[in-house]
Tab-separated table of C-alpha atoms in Angstrom:
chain	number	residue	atom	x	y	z
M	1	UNK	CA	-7.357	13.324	27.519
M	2	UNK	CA	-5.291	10.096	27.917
M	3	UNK	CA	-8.643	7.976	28.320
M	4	UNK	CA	-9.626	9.638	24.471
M	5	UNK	CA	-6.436	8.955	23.430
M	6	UNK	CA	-6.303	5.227	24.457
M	7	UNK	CA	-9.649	4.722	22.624
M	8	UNK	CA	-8.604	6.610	19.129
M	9	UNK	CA	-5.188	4.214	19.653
M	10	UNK	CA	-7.303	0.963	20.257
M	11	UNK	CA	-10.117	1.720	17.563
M	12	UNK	CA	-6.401	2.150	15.015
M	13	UNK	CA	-5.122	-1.140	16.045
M	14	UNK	CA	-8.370	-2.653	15.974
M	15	UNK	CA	-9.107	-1.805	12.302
M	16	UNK	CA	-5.885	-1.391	10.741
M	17	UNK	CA	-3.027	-2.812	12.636
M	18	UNK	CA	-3.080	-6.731	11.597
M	19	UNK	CA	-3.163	-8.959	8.484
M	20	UNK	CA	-6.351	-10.467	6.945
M	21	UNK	CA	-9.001	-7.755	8.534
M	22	UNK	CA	-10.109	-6.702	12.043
M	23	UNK	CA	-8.861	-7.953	15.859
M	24	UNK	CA	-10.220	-6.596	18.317
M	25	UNK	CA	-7.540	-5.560	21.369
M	26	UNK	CA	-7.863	-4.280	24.797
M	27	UNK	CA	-5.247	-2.456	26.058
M	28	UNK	CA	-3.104	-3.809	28.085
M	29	UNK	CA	-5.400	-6.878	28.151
M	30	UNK	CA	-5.579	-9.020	25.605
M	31	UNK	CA	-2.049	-7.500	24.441
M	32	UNK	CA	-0.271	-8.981	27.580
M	33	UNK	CA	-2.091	-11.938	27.685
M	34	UNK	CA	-1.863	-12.556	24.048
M	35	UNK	CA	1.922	-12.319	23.804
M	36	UNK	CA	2.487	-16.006	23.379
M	37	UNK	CA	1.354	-19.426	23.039
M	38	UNK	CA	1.726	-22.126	26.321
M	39	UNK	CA	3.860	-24.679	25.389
M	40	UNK	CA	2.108	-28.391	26.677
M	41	UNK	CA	1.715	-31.790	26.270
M	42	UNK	CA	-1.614	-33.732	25.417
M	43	UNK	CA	-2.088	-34.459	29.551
M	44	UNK	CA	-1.291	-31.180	30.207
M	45	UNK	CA	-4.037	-29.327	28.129
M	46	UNK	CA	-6.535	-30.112	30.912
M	47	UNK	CA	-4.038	-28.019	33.710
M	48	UNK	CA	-3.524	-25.485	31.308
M	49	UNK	CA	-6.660	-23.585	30.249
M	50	UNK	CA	-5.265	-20.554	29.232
M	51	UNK	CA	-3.509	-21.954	25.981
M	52	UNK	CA	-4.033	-19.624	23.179
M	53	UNK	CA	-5.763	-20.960	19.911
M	54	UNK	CA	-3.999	-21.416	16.605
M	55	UNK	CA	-5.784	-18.169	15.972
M	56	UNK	CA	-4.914	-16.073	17.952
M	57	UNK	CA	-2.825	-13.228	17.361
M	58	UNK	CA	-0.117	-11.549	19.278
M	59	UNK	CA	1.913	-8.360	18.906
M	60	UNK	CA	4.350	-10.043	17.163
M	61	UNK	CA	1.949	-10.900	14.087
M	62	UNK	CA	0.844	-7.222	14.726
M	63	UNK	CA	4.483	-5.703	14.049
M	64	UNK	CA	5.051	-7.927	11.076
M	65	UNK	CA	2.318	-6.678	9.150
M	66	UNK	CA	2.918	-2.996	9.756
M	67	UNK	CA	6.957	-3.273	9.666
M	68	UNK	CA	7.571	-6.638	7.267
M	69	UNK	CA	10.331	-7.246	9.964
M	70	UNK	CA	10.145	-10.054	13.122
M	71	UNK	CA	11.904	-9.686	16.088
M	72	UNK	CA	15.075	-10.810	16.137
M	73	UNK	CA	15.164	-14.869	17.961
M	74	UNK	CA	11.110	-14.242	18.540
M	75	UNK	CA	8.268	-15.882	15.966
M	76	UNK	CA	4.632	-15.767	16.438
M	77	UNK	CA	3.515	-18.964	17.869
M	78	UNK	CA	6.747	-18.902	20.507
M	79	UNK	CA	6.327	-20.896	22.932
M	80	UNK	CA	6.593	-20.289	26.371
M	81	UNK	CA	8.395	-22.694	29.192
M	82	UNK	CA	5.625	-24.222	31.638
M	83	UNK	CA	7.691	-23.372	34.944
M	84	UNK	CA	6.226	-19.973	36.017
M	85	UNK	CA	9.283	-18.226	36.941
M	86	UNK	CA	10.707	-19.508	33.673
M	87	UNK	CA	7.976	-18.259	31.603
M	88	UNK	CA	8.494	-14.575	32.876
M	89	UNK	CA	11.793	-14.736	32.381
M	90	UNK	CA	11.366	-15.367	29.202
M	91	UNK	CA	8.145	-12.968	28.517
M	92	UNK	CA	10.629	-10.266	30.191
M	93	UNK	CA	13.535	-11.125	27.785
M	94	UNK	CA	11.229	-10.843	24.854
M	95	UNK	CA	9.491	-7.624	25.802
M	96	UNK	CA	13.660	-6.275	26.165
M	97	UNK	CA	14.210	-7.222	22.979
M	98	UNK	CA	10.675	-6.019	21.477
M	99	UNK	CA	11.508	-2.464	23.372
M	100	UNK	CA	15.207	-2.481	21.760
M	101	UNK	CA	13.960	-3.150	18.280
M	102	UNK	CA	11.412	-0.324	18.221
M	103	UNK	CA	14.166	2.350	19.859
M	104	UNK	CA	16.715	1.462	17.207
M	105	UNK	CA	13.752	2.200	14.482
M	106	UNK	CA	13.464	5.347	16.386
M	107	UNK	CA	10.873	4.892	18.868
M	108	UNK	CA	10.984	7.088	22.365
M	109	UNK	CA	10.046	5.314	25.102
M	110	UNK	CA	12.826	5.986	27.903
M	111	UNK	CA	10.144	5.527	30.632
M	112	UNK	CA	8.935	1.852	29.472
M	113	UNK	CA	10.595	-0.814	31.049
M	114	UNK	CA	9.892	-4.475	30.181
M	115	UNK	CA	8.154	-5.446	33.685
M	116	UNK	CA	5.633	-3.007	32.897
M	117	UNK	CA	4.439	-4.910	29.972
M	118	UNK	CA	4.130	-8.096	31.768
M	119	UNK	CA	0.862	-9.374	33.861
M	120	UNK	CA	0.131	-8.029	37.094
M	121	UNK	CA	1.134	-12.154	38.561
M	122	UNK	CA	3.940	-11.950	36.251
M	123	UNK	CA	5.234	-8.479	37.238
M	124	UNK	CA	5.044	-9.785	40.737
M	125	UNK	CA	7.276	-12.623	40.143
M	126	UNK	CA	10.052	-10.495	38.389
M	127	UNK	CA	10.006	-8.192	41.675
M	128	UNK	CA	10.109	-11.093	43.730
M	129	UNK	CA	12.908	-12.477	41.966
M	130	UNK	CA	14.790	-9.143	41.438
M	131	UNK	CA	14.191	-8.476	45.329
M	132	UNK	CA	16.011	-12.197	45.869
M	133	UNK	CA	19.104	-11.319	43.248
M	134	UNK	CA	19.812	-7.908	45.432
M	135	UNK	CA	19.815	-9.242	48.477
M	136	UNK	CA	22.367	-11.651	47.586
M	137	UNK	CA	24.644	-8.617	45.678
M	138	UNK	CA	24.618	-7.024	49.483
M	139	UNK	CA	26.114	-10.064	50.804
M	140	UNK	CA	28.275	-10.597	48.129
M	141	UNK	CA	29.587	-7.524	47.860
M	142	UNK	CA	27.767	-4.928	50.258
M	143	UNK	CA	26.115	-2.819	46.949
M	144	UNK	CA	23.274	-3.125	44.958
M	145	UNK	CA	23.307	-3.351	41.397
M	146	UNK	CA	22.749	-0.203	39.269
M	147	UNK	CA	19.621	-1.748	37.565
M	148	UNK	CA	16.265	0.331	39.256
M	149	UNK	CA	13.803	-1.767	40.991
M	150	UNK	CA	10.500	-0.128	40.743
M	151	UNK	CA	8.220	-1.753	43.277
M	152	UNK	CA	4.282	-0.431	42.347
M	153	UNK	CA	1.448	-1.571	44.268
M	154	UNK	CA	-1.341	-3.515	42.251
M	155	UNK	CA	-3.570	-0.238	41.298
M	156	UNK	CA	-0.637	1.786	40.183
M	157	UNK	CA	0.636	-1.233	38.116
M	158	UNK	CA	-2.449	-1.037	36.234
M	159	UNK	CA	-2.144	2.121	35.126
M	160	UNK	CA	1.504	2.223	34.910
M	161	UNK	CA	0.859	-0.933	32.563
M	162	UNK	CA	-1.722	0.519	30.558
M	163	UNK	CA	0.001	3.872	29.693
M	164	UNK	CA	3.057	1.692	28.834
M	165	UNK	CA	1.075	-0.078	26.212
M	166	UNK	CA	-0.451	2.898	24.636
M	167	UNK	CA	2.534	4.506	24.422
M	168	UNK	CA	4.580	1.208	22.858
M	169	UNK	CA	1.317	1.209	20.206
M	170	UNK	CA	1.902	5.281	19.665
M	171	UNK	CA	5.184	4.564	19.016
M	172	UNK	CA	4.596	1.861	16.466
M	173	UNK	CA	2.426	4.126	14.500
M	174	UNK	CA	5.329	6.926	15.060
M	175	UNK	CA	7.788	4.464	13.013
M	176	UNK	CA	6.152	2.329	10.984
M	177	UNK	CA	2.610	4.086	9.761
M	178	UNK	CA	3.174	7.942	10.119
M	179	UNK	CA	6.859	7.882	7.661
M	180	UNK	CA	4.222	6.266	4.939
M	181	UNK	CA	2.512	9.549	4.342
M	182	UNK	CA	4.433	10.938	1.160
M	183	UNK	CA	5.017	14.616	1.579
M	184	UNK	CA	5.847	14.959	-2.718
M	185	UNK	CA	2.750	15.861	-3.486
M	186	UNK	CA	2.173	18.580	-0.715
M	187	UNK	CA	2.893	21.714	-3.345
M	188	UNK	CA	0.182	20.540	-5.657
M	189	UNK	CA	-2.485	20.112	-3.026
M	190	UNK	CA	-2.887	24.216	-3.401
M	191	UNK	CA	-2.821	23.665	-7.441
M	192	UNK	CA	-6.794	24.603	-7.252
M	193	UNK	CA	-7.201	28.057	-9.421
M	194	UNK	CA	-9.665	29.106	-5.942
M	195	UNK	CA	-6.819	27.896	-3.408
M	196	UNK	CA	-3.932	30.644	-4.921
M	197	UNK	CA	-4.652	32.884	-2.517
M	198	UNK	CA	-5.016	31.402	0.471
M	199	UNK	CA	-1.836	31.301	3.319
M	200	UNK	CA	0.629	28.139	3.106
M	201	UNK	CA	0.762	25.717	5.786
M	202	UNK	CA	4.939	25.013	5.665
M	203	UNK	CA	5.687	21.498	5.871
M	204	UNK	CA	9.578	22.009	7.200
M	205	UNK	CA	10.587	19.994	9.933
M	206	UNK	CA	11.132	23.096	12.209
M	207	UNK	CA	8.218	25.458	11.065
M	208	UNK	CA	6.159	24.241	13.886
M	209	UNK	CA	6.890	23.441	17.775
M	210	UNK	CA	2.973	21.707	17.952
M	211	UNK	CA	2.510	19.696	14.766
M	212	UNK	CA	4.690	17.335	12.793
M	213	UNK	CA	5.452	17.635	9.486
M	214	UNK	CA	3.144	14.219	8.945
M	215	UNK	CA	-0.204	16.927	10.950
M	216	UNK	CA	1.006	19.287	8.982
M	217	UNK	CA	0.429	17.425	6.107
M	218	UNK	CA	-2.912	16.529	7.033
M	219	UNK	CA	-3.693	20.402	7.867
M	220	UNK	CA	-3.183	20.770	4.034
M	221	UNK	CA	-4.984	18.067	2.589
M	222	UNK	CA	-7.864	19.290	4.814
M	223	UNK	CA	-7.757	22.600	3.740
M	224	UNK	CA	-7.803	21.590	0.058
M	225	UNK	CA	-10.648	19.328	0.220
M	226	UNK	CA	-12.427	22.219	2.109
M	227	UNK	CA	-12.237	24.513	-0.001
M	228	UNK	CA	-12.725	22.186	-3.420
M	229	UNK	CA	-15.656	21.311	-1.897
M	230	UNK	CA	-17.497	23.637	0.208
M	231	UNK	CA	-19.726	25.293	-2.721
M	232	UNK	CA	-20.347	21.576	-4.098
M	233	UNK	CA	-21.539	20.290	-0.912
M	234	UNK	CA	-23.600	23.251	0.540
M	235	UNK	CA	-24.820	24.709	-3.139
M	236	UNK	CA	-27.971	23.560	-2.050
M	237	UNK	CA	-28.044	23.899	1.629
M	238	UNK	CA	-31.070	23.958	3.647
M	239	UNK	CA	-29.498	25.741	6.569
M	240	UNK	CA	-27.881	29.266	5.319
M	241	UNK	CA	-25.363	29.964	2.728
M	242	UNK	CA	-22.599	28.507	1.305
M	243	UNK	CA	-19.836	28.614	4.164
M	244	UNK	CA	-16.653	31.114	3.653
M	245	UNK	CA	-13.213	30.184	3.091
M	246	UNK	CA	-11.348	29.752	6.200
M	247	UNK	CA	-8.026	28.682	6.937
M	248	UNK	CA	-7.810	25.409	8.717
M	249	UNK	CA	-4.580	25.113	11.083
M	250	UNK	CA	-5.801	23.207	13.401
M	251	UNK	CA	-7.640	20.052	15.046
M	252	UNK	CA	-10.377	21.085	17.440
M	253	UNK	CA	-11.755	24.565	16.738
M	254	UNK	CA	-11.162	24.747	13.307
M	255	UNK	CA	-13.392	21.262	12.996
M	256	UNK	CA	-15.657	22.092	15.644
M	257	UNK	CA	-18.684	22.489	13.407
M	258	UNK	CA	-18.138	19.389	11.186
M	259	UNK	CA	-18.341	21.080	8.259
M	260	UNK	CA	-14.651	20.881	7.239
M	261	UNK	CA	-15.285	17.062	8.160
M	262	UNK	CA	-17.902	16.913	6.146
M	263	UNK	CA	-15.974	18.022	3.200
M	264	UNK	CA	-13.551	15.811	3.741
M	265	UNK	CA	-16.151	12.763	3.468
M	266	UNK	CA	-17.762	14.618	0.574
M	267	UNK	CA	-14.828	14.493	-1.286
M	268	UNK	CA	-14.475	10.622	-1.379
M	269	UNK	CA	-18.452	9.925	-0.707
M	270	UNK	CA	-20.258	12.543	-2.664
M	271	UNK	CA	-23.592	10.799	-2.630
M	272	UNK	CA	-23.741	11.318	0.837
M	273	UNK	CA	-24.616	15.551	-0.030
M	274	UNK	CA	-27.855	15.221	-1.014
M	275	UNK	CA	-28.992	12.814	1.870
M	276	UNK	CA	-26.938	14.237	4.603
M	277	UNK	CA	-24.970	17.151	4.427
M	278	UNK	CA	-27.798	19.488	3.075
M	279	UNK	CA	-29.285	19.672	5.968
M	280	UNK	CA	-26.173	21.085	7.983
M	281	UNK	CA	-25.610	24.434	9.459
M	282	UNK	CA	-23.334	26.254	7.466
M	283	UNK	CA	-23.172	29.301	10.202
M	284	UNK	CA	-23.689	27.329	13.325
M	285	UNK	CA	-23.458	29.744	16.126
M	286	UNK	CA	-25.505	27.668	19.060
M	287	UNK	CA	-24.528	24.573	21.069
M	288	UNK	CA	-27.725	23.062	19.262
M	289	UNK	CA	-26.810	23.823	15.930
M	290	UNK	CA	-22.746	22.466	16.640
M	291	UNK	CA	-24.827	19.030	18.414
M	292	UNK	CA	-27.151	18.731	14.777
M	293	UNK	CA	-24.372	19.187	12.426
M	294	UNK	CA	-22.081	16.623	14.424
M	295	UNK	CA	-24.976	13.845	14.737
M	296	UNK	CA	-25.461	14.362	11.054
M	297	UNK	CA	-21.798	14.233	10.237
M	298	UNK	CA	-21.670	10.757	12.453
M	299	UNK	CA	-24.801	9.395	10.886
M	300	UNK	CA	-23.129	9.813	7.645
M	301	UNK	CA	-19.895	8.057	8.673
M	302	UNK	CA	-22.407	5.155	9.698
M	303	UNK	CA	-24.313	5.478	6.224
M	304	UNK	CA	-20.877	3.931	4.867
M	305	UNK	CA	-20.079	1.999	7.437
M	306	UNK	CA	-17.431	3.747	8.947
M	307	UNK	CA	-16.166	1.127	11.707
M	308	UNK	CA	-15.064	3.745	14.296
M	309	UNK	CA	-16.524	4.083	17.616
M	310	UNK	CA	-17.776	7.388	17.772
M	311	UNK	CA	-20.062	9.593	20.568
M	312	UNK	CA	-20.939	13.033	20.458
């Protein structure tokens, strides 16, 4: 589940989350190493390999674009001090203060700390360093400070590193993406004269203990397109009769067949009826049937060049 989940969140940020079209991201790869531009001299360029092109973007440019805000004392092409220790300092102090913005736009990440955002060399150096600073507080003054020390072998860094990412990225779609999804309209999305009937799905904050109010939004417009659509798409189906109303209030059964996906395309790309969606199931009841109306539903998102990363 988390592996699916870190793929749907890099595909996002790959297509969507920066200025002036796609960038591709690994996470945490290219997000930690990224972060920040080397500062050097003209002798120096030869030492320093790793300098990032004028090009390249980091998170910063990435929460710009979706918030309009910069981090407070941080700009995109920051440089970084050459002295090692220095620079993760400084890469710690700016993931602090990158951590502290998105909790005060309400962002809930308790169980990120800064040193898990840094490199595997750099995390090293900050327990190195912490290790040294507690030391000396026991001879100073025979305690050790209140601040937790979390010591994590490489492997366990990895993946303590790369759920910390995903979950910082999460979070930025939380607080900056989700809150754009207008919930004014929601009443008229059941305006339809064939729709009257058909069960509510409330949109109040504390109707629901599973989905949000912004999922419960999208349970609606899916059930409106579904049901707009269904005797448009399938009039002419190849594959049984037009499919019943059903009531969608959820996201894995209730689109398990691809037909209410299907709609849902239909409704923006209706030429795509005739040359795909004829040819679905509209009663699939085998694992065969499920398989031919997904690799039809995924040939059509490829028919219009849907950039998304998908496998049946």
């Amino acid at each position: 589940f988390f592996q699916k989940t870190l793929i749907a969140v890099k595909n996002w940020f790959t297509l969507f989350g920066w200025s002036k079209g796609q960038n591709p991201i690994s996470i945490p790869y290219s997000l930690r190493r990224d972060v920040c531009k080397v500062q050097m001299t003209s002798s120096q360029e030869k030492v320093f390999k790793q300098n990032l092109g004028k090009d390249t973007k980091t998170v910063y440019d990435m929460l710009f674009h979706l918030s309009g805000q910069s981090l407070p004392g941080i700009t995109s092409s920051q440089s970084l001090p050459l002295d090692p220790v220095e620079r993760m300092l400084q890469l710690h102090r700016q993931h602090s203060t990158f951590l502290a913005f998105l909790k005060s736009q309400g962002a809930y990440l308790p169980h990120v700390l800064p040193e898990f955002l840094l490199e595997p060399d750099d995390y090293k150096k900050w327990i190195k360093v912490q290790t040294v600073q507690k030391v000396g507080d026991v001879k100073n003054s025979d305690i050790f400070s209140d601040k937790h020390l979390f010591i994590l072998e490489d492997s366990i860094f990895e993946r303590m590193s790369k759920r910390a990412w995903t979950d910082v990225l999460l979070q930025v779609y939380k607080v900056f993406v989700l809150p754009r999804v207008s919930s004014r309209h929601i009443t008229n999305l059941f305006s339809l004269e064939s729709m009257q009937n058909m069960p509510r799905i409330k949109s109040e904050p504390l109707s629901s203990n599973i989905y949000s109010p912004c999922e419960r939004t999208i349970l609606t417009w899916l059930n409106k397109h579904y049901e707009k659509n269904r005797k448009t798409v399938w009039r002419d189906c190849q594959k049984g009769e037009v499919p019943p109303m059903r009531w969608i209030v959820n996201f894995d059964r209730d689109l398990l067949d691809g037909l209410v996906l299907a709609a849902q395309l239909a409704a923006y790309c209706p030429y795509l009826i005739a040359t795909h969606f004829v040819r679905m199931y509209t009663n699939p009841r085998t694992p065969e049937q499920f398989l031919h109306n997904s690799l039809i539903l995924v040939n059509a998102m490829h028919a219009v060049s849907l950039a998304i990363d998908i496998k049946v």
